[in-house]
Each structure stands twice: as C-alpha cells, then as structure tokens.
Amino acid sequence: MPTTFTTARRLSCVAMLCAGAAVPMTGCVYSGYREGGNMISNDRHVYVSRAWEPKTVSLVDSRTGETVWTYEVPVGQKLVVQFFKGKKDAAPQFPDIMRWGVFDDDATGGSLSNTIAVPGQDARRLEWVMRAAPEYPSIG
C-alpha cells in the first residue's frame, strides 16, 4: 500500500529537515576561546602555553619593526587577543584597540579586560616564539 503525504505531513517533514540542517551550523557561531579559532572572522587569536610548548606572544608594528607589546604566556594558561576598530578621533599611528586576557587552558570564555592602542590592521603583526622547553607550571 503506497504512502500518501498530506500537506501537514509534508510541512512537518520540511520543518524537521530544516531543524536538522540548522544544528551543525550552530557550531560555526561558537564564540568560545578555543585554540585554532572559532570558525568566524572576528580577529580573535588564542595561544595556549604547555610544558613542551611554552609561548611568548608579541605584537609588532610592521611599518617600523618595533615590538609594541609582548606577553609570556604562563604554562597551563591561554592568552586570548582580539582586535577592534578604534574611534575616528584615535591617534593615526595607533588607531585600533587590542583587548586581551589570560585564562586557564580549559576556559571557554571570560572578559578581555586589558586594552592597548595598536597599529591598524595593515600595520600590525602577531608573532609567537616558543621558549626553552620543558617549562612547568608554577605552583601556587
């Protein structure tokens, strides 16, 4: 006996297909602080420091080669930096804002409460180097 689809049944099938298709897309807008990025273009960068991969991160003014900012990420922690457009009346040499914070390596969010004025997107470069390993987390 062939199955016949009523209009209501068709609509419910379409709704279920749409809901199922939307589930994988929710991962694309995840805004947590995970290594490798969060799959959206928000100019956020995450650096995790581990015993065999302790990291120091620097922001360089690519026009002059000058290091504007640097941070030694403690082992067992992650550094999160994110860039934002500055206000129109900002200094022309450092028009943008970088917000940054340090978190436990398993943290998925938190406040980027530190700020610094930085060169615009065409004049800055983030660099990281690995310190001598192994380096162990500090106790206490």
Short mmCIF file of C-alpha atoms in Angstrom, two decimals:
data_model
loop_
_atom_site.label_atom_id
_atom_site.label_comp_id
_atom_site.label_asym_id
_atom_site.label_seq_id
_atom_site.Cartn_x
_atom_site.Cartn_y
_atom_site.Cartn_z
CA MET A 1 0.00 0.00 0.00
CA PRO A 2 1.60 3.28 -1.11
CA THR A 3 2.11 6.03 1.42
CA THR A 4 0.34 9.29 0.75
CA PHE A 5 1.62 12.57 2.19
CA THR A 6 -0.84 15.13 3.37
CA THR A 7 0.05 18.81 3.40
CA ALA A 8 0.51 18.73 7.18
CA ARG A 9 2.82 15.72 6.94
CA ARG A 10 4.89 17.41 4.21
CA LEU A 11 5.22 20.57 6.30
CA SER A 12 6.35 18.60 9.34
CA CYS A 13 8.97 16.76 7.23
CA VAL A 14 10.27 20.05 5.85
CA ALA A 15 10.40 21.52 9.37
CA MET A 16 12.36 18.52 10.65
CA LEU A 17 14.82 18.74 7.75
CA CYS A 18 15.36 22.46 8.36
CA ALA A 19 15.86 21.91 12.08
CA GLY A 20 18.33 19.11 11.40
CA ALA A 21 20.27 21.28 8.94
CA ALA A 22 20.47 24.12 11.46
CA VAL A 23 22.11 22.01 14.19
CA PRO A 24 25.56 21.71 12.57
CA MET A 25 25.57 25.43 11.77
CA THR A 26 25.34 26.38 15.43
CA GLY A 27 28.95 25.25 15.84
CA CYS A 28 30.02 27.92 13.34
CA VAL A 29 28.94 30.78 15.56
CA TYR A 30 30.57 29.42 18.72
CA SER A 31 32.43 32.32 20.26
CA GLY A 32 34.49 30.49 22.88
CA TYR A 33 38.23 30.80 23.33
CA ARG A 34 39.46 27.66 21.68
CA GLU A 35 42.80 27.05 20.12
CA GLY A 36 42.68 27.19 16.34
CA GLY A 37 39.92 29.78 16.28
CA ASN A 38 36.17 29.71 16.45
CA MET A 39 35.39 29.44 12.76
CA ILE A 40 34.25 33.04 12.31
CA SER A 41 36.17 36.08 11.19
CA ASN A 42 36.33 38.17 14.34
CA ASP A 43 40.11 38.87 14.52
CA ARG A 44 40.49 36.83 17.73
CA HIS A 45 43.61 34.78 18.38
CA VAL A 46 44.24 32.15 21.06
CA TYR A 47 47.68 30.98 22.23
CA VAL A 48 47.91 28.04 24.66
CA SER A 49 51.16 27.54 26.57
CA ARG A 50 52.08 23.95 27.51
CA ALA A 51 55.07 22.36 29.26
CA TRP A 52 56.64 21.32 25.95
CA GLU A 53 55.36 24.37 24.08
CA PRO A 54 55.67 27.49 26.28
CA LYS A 55 54.82 30.56 24.23
CA THR A 56 55.71 34.24 24.21
CA VAL A 57 53.46 36.38 22.01
CA SER A 58 54.40 39.79 20.61
CA LEU A 59 52.62 42.45 18.60
CA VAL A 60 54.90 44.13 16.06
CA ASP A 61 54.38 47.40 14.21
CA SER A 62 55.17 46.16 10.69
CA ARG A 63 55.97 49.69 9.48
CA THR A 64 58.90 50.08 11.87
CA GLY A 65 59.63 46.54 13.08
CA GLU A 66 59.13 47.78 16.66
CA THR A 67 57.64 45.41 19.21
CA VAL A 68 54.63 47.27 20.62
CA TRP A 69 53.57 44.66 23.17
CA THR A 70 54.75 41.26 24.42
CA TYR A 71 53.48 38.66 26.87
CA GLU A 72 54.99 35.42 28.21
CA VAL A 73 52.02 33.08 28.48
CA PRO A 74 52.36 31.00 31.67
CA VAL A 75 52.33 27.23 31.17
CA GLY A 76 48.82 25.84 31.68
CA GLN A 77 47.25 29.13 30.59
CA LYS A 78 45.97 30.59 27.35
CA LEU A 79 46.27 34.13 26.01
CA VAL A 80 43.34 35.50 24.04
CA VAL A 81 43.75 38.68 21.99
CA GLN A 82 41.11 40.36 19.87
CA PHE A 83 41.34 43.47 17.72
CA PHE A 84 38.67 46.14 17.34
CA LYS A 85 38.38 49.23 15.16
CA GLY A 86 39.21 52.34 17.15
CA LYS A 87 37.27 55.56 17.26
CA LYS A 88 37.63 58.10 14.48
CA ASP A 89 39.46 60.54 16.77
CA ALA A 90 42.11 57.94 17.74
CA ALA A 91 45.82 58.59 17.18
CA PRO A 92 46.62 57.93 13.50
CA GLN A 93 49.67 55.78 14.32
CA PHE A 94 47.69 53.53 16.72
CA PRO A 95 44.04 53.77 15.62
CA ASP A 96 42.79 50.34 16.74
CA ILE A 97 42.29 48.65 20.10
CA MET A 98 43.56 45.25 21.19
CA ARG A 99 41.74 43.62 24.10
CA TRP A 100 43.43 40.70 25.80
CA GLY A 101 43.09 38.33 28.72
CA VAL A 102 44.78 35.27 30.24
CA PHE A 103 42.75 32.23 31.26
CA ASP A 104 43.19 28.62 32.37
CA ASP A 105 43.90 26.46 29.33
CA ASP A 106 40.47 24.79 29.57
CA ALA A 107 38.46 28.03 29.86
CA THR A 108 35.91 28.64 27.12
CA GLY A 109 35.21 32.29 27.81
CA GLY A 110 35.88 35.27 30.00
CA SER A 111 36.38 39.01 29.95
CA LEU A 112 39.11 40.53 27.81
CA SER A 113 39.66 43.25 30.38
CA ASN A 114 43.09 44.52 29.30
CA THR A 115 43.33 47.04 26.45
CA ILE A 116 46.06 48.74 24.47
CA ALA A 117 46.03 51.05 21.44
CA VAL A 118 47.63 49.30 18.45
CA PRO A 119 48.50 49.94 14.80
CA GLY A 120 45.75 49.44 12.21
CA GLN A 121 45.16 46.06 10.61
CA ASP A 122 47.52 46.76 7.71
CA ALA A 123 50.39 47.76 10.01
CA ARG A 124 50.48 45.09 12.71
CA ARG A 125 51.68 41.53 13.01
CA LEU A 126 51.27 38.99 15.80
CA GLU A 127 54.29 36.76 16.32
CA TRP A 128 54.94 33.98 18.78
CA VAL A 129 58.06 32.13 19.80
CA MET A 130 58.49 29.00 21.81
CA ARG A 131 60.56 29.41 24.96
CA ALA A 132 63.01 26.72 26.10
CA ALA A 133 61.15 23.52 26.95
CA PRO A 134 60.18 21.83 29.12
CA GLU A 135 58.78 24.56 31.32
CA TYR A 136 56.50 23.55 34.13
CA PRO A 137 53.51 25.39 35.59
CA SER A 138 54.23 27.44 38.68
CA ILE A 139 52.84 26.02 41.89
CA GLY A 140 50.56 28.19 44.00
#
